[in-house]
CSV table of C-alpha atoms in Angstrom, one decimal:
chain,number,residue,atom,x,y,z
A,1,UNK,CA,110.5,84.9,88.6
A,2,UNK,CA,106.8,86.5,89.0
A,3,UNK,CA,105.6,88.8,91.1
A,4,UNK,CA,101.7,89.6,91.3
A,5,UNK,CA,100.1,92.1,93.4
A,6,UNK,CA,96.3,92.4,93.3
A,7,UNK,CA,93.5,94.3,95.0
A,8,UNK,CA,90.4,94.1,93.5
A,9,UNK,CA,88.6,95.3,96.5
A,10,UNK,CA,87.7,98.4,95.0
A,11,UNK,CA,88.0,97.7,91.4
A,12,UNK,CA,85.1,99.0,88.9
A,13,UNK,CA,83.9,98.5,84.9
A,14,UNK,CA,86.1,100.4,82.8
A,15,UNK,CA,84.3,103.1,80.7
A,16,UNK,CA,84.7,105.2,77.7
A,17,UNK,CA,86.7,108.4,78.4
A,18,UNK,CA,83.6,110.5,79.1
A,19,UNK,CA,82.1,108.1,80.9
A,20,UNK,CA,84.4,107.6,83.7
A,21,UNK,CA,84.1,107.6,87.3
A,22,UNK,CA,85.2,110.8,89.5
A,23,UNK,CA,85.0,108.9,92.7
A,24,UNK,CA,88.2,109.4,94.7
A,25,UNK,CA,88.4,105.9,96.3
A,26,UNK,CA,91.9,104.1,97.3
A,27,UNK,CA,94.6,104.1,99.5
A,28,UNK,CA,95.9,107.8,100.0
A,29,UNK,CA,99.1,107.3,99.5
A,30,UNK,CA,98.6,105.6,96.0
A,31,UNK,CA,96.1,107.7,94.5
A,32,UNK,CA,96.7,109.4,91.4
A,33,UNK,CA,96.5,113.0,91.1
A,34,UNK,CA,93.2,113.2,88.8
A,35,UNK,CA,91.4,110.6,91.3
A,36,UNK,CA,92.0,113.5,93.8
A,37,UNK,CA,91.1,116.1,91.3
A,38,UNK,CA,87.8,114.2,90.5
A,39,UNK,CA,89.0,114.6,86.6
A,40,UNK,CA,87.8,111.0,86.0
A,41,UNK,CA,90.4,108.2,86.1
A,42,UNK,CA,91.3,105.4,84.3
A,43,UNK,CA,94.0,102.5,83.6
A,44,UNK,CA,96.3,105.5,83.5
A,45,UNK,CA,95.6,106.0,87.5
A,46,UNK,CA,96.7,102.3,87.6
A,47,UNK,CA,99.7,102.6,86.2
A,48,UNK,CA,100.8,105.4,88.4
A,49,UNK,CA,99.6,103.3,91.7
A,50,UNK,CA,102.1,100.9,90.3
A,51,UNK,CA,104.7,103.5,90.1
A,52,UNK,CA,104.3,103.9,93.5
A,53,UNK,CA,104.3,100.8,95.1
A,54,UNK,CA,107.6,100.1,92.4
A,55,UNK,CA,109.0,103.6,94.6
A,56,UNK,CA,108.0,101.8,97.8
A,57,UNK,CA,109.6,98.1,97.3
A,58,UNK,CA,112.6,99.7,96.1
A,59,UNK,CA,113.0,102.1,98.8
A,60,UNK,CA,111.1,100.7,101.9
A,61,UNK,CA,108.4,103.9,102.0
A,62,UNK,CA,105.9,105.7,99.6
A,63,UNK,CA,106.8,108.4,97.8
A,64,UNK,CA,104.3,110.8,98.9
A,65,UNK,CA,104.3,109.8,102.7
A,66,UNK,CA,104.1,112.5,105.5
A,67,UNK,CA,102.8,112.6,108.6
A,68,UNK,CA,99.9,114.6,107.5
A,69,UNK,CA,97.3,113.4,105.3
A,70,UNK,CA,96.7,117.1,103.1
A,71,UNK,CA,100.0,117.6,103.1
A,72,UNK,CA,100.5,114.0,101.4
A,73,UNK,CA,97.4,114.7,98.8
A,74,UNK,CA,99.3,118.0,98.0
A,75,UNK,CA,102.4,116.9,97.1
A,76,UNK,CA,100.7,114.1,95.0
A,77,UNK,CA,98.6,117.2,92.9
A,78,UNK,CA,102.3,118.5,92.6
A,79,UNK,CA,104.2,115.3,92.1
A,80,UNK,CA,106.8,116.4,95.0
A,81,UNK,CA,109.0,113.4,96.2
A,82,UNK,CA,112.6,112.6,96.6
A,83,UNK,CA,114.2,110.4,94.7
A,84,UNK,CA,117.4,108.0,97.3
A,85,UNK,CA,120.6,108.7,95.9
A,86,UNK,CA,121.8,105.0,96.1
A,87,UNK,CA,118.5,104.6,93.4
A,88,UNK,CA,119.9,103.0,90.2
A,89,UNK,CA,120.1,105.7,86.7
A,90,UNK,CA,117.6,102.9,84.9
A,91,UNK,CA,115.4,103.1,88.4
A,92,UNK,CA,115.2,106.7,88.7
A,93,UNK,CA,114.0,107.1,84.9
A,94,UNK,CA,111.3,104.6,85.1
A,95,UNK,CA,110.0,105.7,88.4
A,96,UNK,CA,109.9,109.7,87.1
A,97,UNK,CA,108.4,108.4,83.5
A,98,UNK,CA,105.7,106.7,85.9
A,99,UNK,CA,105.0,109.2,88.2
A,100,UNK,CA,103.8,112.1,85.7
A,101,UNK,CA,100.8,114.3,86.4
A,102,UNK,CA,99.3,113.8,83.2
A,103,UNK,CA,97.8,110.8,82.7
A,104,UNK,CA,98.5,110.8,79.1
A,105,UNK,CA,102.1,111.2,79.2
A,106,UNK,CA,102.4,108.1,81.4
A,107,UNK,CA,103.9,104.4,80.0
A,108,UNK,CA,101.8,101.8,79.2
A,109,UNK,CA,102.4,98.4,80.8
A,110,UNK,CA,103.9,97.1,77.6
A,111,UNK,CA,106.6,100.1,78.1
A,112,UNK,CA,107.1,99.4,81.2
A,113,UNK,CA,107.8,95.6,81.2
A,114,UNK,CA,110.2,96.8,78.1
A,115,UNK,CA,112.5,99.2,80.2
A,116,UNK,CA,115.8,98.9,80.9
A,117,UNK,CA,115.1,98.3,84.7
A,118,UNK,CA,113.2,95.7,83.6
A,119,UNK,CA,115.6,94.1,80.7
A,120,UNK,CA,119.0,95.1,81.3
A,121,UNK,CA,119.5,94.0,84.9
A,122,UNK,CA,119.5,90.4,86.7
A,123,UNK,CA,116.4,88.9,87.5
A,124,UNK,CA,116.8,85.5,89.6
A,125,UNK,CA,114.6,82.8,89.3
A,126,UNK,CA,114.7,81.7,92.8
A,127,UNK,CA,115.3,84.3,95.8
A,128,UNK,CA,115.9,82.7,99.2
A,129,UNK,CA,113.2,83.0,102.1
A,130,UNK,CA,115.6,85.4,103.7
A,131,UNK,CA,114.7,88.2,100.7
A,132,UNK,CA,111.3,88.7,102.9
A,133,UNK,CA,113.0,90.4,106.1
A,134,UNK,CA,115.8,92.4,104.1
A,135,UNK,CA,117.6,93.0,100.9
A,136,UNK,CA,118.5,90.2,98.6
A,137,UNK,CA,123.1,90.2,98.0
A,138,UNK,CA,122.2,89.7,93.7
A,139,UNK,CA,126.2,91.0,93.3
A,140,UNK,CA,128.6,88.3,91.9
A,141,UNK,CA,130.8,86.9,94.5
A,142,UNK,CA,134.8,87.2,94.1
A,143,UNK,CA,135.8,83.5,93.9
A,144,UNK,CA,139.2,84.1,94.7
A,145,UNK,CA,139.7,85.7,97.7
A,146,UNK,CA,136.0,83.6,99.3
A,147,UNK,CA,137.9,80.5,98.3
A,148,UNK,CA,141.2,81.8,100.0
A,149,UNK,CA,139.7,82.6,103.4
A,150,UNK,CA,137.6,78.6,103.6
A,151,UNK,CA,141.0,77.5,103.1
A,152,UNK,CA,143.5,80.1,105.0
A,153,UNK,CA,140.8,79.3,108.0
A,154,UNK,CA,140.6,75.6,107.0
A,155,UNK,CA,144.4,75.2,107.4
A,156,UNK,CA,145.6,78.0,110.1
A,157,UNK,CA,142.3,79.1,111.6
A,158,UNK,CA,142.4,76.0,114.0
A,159,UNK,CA,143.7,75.5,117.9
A,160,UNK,CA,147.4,73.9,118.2
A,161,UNK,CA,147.1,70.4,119.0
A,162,UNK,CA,149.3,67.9,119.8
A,163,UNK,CA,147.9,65.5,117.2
A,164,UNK,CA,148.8,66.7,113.3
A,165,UNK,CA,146.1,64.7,112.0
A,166,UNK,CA,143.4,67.2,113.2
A,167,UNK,CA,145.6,70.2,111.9
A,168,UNK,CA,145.5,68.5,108.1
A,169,UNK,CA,142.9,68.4,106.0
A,170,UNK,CA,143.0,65.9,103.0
A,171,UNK,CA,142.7,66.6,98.9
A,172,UNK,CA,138.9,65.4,99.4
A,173,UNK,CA,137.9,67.9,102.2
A,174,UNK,CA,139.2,70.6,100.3
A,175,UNK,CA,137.9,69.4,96.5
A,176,UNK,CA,134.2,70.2,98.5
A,177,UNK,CA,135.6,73.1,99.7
A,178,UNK,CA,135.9,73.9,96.4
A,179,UNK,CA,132.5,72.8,94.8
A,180,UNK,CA,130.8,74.0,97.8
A,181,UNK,CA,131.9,77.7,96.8
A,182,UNK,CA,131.2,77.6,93.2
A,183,UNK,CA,127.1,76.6,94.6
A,184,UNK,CA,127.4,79.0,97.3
A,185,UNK,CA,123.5,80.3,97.2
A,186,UNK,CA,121.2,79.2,93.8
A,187,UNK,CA,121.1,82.6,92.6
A,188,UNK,CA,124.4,83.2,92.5
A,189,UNK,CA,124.4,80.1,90.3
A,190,UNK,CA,121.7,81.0,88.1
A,191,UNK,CA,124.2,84.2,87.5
A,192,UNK,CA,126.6,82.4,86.4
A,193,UNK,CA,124.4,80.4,83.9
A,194,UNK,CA,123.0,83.3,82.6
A,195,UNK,CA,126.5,85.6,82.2
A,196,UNK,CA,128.4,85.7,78.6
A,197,UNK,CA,131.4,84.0,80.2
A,198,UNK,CA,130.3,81.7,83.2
A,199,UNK,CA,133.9,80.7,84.1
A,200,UNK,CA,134.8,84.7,85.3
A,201,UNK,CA,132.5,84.3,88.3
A,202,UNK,CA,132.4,81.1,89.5
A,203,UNK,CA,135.5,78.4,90.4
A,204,UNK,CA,135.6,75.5,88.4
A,205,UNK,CA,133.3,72.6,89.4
A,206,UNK,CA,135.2,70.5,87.2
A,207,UNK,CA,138.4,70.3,89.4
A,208,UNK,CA,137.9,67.7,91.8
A,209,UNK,CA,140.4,65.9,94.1
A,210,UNK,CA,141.4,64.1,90.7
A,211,UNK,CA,142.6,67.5,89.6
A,212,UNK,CA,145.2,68.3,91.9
A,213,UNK,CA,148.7,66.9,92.2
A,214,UNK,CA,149.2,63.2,92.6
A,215,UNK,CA,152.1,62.7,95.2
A,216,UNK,CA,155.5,60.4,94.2
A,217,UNK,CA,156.4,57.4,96.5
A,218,UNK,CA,159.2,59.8,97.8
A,219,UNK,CA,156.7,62.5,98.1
A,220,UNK,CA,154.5,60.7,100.2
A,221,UNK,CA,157.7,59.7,102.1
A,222,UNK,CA,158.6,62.9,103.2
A,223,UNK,CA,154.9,63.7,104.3
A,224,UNK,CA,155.2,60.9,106.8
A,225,UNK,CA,158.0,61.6,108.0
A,226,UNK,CA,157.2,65.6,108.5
A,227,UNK,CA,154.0,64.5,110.0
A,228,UNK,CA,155.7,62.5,112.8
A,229,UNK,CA,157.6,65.9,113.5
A,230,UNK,CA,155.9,69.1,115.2
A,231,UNK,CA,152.9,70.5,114.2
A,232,UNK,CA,154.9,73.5,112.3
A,233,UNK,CA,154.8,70.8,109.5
A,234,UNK,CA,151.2,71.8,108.5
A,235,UNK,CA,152.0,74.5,106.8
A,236,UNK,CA,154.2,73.1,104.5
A,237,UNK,CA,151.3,69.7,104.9
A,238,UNK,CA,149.0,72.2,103.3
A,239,UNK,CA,150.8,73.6,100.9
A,240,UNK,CA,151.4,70.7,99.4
A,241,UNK,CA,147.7,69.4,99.7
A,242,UNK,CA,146.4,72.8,97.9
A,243,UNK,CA,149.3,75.1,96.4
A,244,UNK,CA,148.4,78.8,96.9
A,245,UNK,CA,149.9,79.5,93.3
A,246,UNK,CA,146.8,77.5,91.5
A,247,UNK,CA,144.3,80.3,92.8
A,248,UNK,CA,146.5,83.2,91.5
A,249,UNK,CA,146.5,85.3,94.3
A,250,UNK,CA,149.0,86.4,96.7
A,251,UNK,CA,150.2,83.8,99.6
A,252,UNK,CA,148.0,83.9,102.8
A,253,UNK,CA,151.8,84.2,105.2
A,254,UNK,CA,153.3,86.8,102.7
A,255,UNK,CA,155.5,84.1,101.2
């Protein structure tokens, strides 16, 4: 995945060290503090506007925002923000190694695309249109106890009805049931392409309706004749259909 953020409106030649400009020129809350100081500015000024707009996508605000303009210049010259407590140890580093007063002391953009923000964590390919309005879910999902809700509800979440065909659901339904959790959202599958051991994270795609038990003659006897019985039969309908005991985790009833 890319992201590119350019603004060239106000972009000039870059010059030798002693040459440079002493303009201050930008958006206040993204200025550096030696554009403010007039010391002269260069890509290092750049790399600390980037610092903060990383501090603003991260944390929905600036860092140096207040509700008056010389009080937000001063506390850039001072480099006085707060840093969220829910911020991440490898987020926190790279925004305070970013957000230095000296220019000199700042990362390049080769350092910075080499953190551990950067290299360590999960980057999707894909995010879902839904990541523009609020926080993309990038935590792995717990197969188990999703799979055991679709089919707690699936089986026992209906209305009574007088007809036990539209209580039971058949080895098919539940197969996509099954296939439909493992490729839940497309980033939670690229996870699991790009984890060490795919098979902790996601159910098996491979077990579909041919996987599961293949009922006897007599077994299939005894369904028909439950299911011309009362509609307590379902449970014992879908026990049969999809055993608890293959997803290792405790019966739905407390059985």
């Amino acid at each position: 995945m890319e992201v590119k953020v350019g603004d060239f409106g106000l972009a000039t030649k870059l010059e030798p060290k002693d040459q440079r400009k002493r303009t201050i020129c930008g958006t206040p809350n993204y200025l550096a503090p030696e554009v403010l100081n007039k010391q002269g500015h260069g890509p290092e000024a750049d790399v600390w506007s980037l610092g903060c707009v990383m501090y603003t996508m991260l944390f929905g605000r600036p860092p140096f925002e207040t509700t008056d303009l010389k009080d937000t210049y001063r506390c850039i010259r001072t480099v006085e923000y707060t840093m969220p407590s829910t911020s991440s140890v490898a987020a926190k580093n790279l925004v305070a190694s970013i957000l230095r007063k000296d220019p000199e002391h700042r990362p390049t953009l080769d350092e910075i695309i080499n953190h551990d923000f950067f290299t360590k964590g999960f980057i999707p390919d894909v995010l879902h249109s839904s990541s523009c309005l609020m926080v993309p879910d990038l935590s792995v999902p717990a197969p188990t106890k999703s799979l055991l809700k679709k089919i707690t509800e699936t089986f026992f979440g209906r209305k009574k009805s007088k007809d036990i065909k539209s209580v039971c659901v058949d080895r098919e339904e539940i197969s996509k049931l099954a296939v439909d959790f493992a490729e839940k959202t497309s980033i939670h599958r690229q996870m699991s392409y790009k984890t060490a051991d795919p098979a902790e994270h996601t159910f098996p795609i491979s077990q579909t309706a041919n996987s599961f038990p293949v009922e006897t003659a007599e077994e299939e006897s005894r369904r028909a004749s439950r299911s011309r019985c009362t509609p307590a039969s379902a449970q014992s309908e879908s026990e049969s259909l999809f055993p608890v005991s293959q997803l290792n985790v405790p019966d739905p009833l407390g059985g």
